[in-house]
Coordinates of C-alpha atoms in Angstrom, one line a residue:
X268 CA 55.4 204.7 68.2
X269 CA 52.8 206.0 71.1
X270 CA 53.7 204.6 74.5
X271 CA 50.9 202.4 74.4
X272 CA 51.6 200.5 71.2
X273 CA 55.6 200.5 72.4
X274 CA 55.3 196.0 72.9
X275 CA 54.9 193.8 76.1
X276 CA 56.5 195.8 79.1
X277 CA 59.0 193.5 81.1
X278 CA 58.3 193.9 84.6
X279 CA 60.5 192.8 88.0
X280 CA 58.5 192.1 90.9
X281 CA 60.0 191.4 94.2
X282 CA 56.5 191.2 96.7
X283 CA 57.5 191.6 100.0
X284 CA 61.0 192.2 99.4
X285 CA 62.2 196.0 99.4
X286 CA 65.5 196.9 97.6
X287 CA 68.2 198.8 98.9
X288 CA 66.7 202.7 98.3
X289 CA 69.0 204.7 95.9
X290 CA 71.6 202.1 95.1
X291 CA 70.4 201.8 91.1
X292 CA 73.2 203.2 88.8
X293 CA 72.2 205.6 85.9
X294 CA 71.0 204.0 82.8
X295 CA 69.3 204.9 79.8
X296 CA 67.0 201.9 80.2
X297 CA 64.1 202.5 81.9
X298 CA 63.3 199.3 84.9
X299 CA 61.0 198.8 87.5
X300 CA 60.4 196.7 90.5
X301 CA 57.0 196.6 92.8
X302 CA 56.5 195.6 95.9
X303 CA 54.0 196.1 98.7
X304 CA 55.1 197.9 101.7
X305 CA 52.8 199.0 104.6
X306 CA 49.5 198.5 102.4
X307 CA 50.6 200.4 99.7
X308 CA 51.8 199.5 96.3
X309 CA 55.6 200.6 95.6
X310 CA 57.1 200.8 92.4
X311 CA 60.4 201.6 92.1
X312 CA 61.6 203.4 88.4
X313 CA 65.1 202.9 86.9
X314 CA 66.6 204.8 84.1
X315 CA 65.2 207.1 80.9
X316 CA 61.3 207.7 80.8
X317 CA 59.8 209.1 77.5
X318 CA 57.2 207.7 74.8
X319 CA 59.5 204.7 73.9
X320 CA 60.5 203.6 77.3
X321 CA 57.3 204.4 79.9
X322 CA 54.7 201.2 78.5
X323 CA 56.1 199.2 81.5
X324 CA 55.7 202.1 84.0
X325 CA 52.4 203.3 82.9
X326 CA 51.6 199.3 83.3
X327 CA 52.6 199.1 86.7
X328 CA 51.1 202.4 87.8
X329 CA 47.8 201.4 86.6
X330 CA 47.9 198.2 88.0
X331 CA 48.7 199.4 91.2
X332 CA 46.3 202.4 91.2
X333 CA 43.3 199.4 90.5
X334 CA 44.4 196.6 93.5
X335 CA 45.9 199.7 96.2
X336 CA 44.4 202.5 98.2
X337 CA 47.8 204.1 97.9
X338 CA 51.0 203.9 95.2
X339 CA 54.1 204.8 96.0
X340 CA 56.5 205.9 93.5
X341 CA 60.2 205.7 94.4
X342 CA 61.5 208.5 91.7
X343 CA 65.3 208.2 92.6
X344 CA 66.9 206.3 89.9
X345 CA 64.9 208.1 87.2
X346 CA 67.9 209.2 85.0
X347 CA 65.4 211.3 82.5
X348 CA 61.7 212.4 82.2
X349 CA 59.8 214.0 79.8
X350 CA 56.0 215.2 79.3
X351 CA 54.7 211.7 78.7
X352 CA 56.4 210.4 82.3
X353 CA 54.8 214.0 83.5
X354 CA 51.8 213.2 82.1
X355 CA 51.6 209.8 83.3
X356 CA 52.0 211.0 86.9
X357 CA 49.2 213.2 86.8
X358 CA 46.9 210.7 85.2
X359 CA 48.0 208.5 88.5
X360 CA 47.3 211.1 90.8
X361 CA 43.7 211.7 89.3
X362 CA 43.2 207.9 89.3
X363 CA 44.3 207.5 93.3
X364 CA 46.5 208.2 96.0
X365 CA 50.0 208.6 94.4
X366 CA 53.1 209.7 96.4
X367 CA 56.5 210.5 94.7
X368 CA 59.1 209.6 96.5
X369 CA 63.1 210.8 96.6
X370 CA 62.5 212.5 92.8
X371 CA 66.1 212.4 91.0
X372 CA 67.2 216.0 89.9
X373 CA 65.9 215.6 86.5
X374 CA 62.1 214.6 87.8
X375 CA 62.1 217.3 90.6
X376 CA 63.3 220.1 88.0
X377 CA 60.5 219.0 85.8
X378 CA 57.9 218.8 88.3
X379 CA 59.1 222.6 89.4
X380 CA 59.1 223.4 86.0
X381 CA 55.8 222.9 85.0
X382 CA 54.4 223.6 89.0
X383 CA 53.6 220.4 89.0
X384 CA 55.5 219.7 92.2
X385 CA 52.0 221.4 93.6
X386 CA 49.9 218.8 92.7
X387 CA 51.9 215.7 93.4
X388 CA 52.5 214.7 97.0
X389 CA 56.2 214.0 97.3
X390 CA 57.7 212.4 100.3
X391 CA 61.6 211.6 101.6
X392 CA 61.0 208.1 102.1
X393 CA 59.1 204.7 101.2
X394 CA 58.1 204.7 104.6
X395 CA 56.8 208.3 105.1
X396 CA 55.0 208.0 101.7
X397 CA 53.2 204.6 102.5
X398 CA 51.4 205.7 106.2
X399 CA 50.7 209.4 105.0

């Protein structure tokens, strides 16, 4: 089924409230939380992203992309990505400001992989992302 057929993504939203950075455990669901933090949009992605499991991501990011100058993606507890989460960040780059934040091993080996980690503007930290 294509990602954007996969049903009604489920989606956590904590506004205002930022969540402990890197304390998700690895999962094979995929989650995600958004926030705004410093005027940009943060979303933070949990577990296994491919064409089953990125519907509430994609979601999120194009939300965020239409109400924010700037969209922060915190990458850290991204347990596995494949070309449809790749592609979906470079459709969210094209669309706005996107930074990538903390990427877990599997989403920074991808990104170096395919040289895509030359295009996307990853940062260390929420903060750092949201006032560069």
């Amino acid at each position: 089924m294509p990602w954007n057929e996969a049903g009604t993504p489920t989606l956590v939203s904590g506004r205002g409230e930022k969540p402990e950075h890197g304390t998700a455990h690895a999962s094979h669901t995929a989650g995600v939380q958004q926030y705004e933090w410093s005027g940009a949009w943060v979303i933070a992605a949990r577990g296994s992203y491919d064409m089953d499991s990125i519907t509430p991501l994609a979601d999120a990011l194009a939300a965020g992309a239409r109400k924010y100058p700037k969209v922060v993606l915190d990458a850290c507890g991204i347990t596995f990505a494949d070309s449809t989460f790749l592609n979906l960040l470079i459709l969210t780059h094209q669309a706005g400001t996107l930074r990538v934040v903390a990427p877990s091993q599997p989403v920074r080996r991808l990104c170096e992989i395919t040289g895509v980690d030359q295009l996307l503007e990853i940062r260390g930290t929420i903060e750092e992302a949201a006032v560069s």
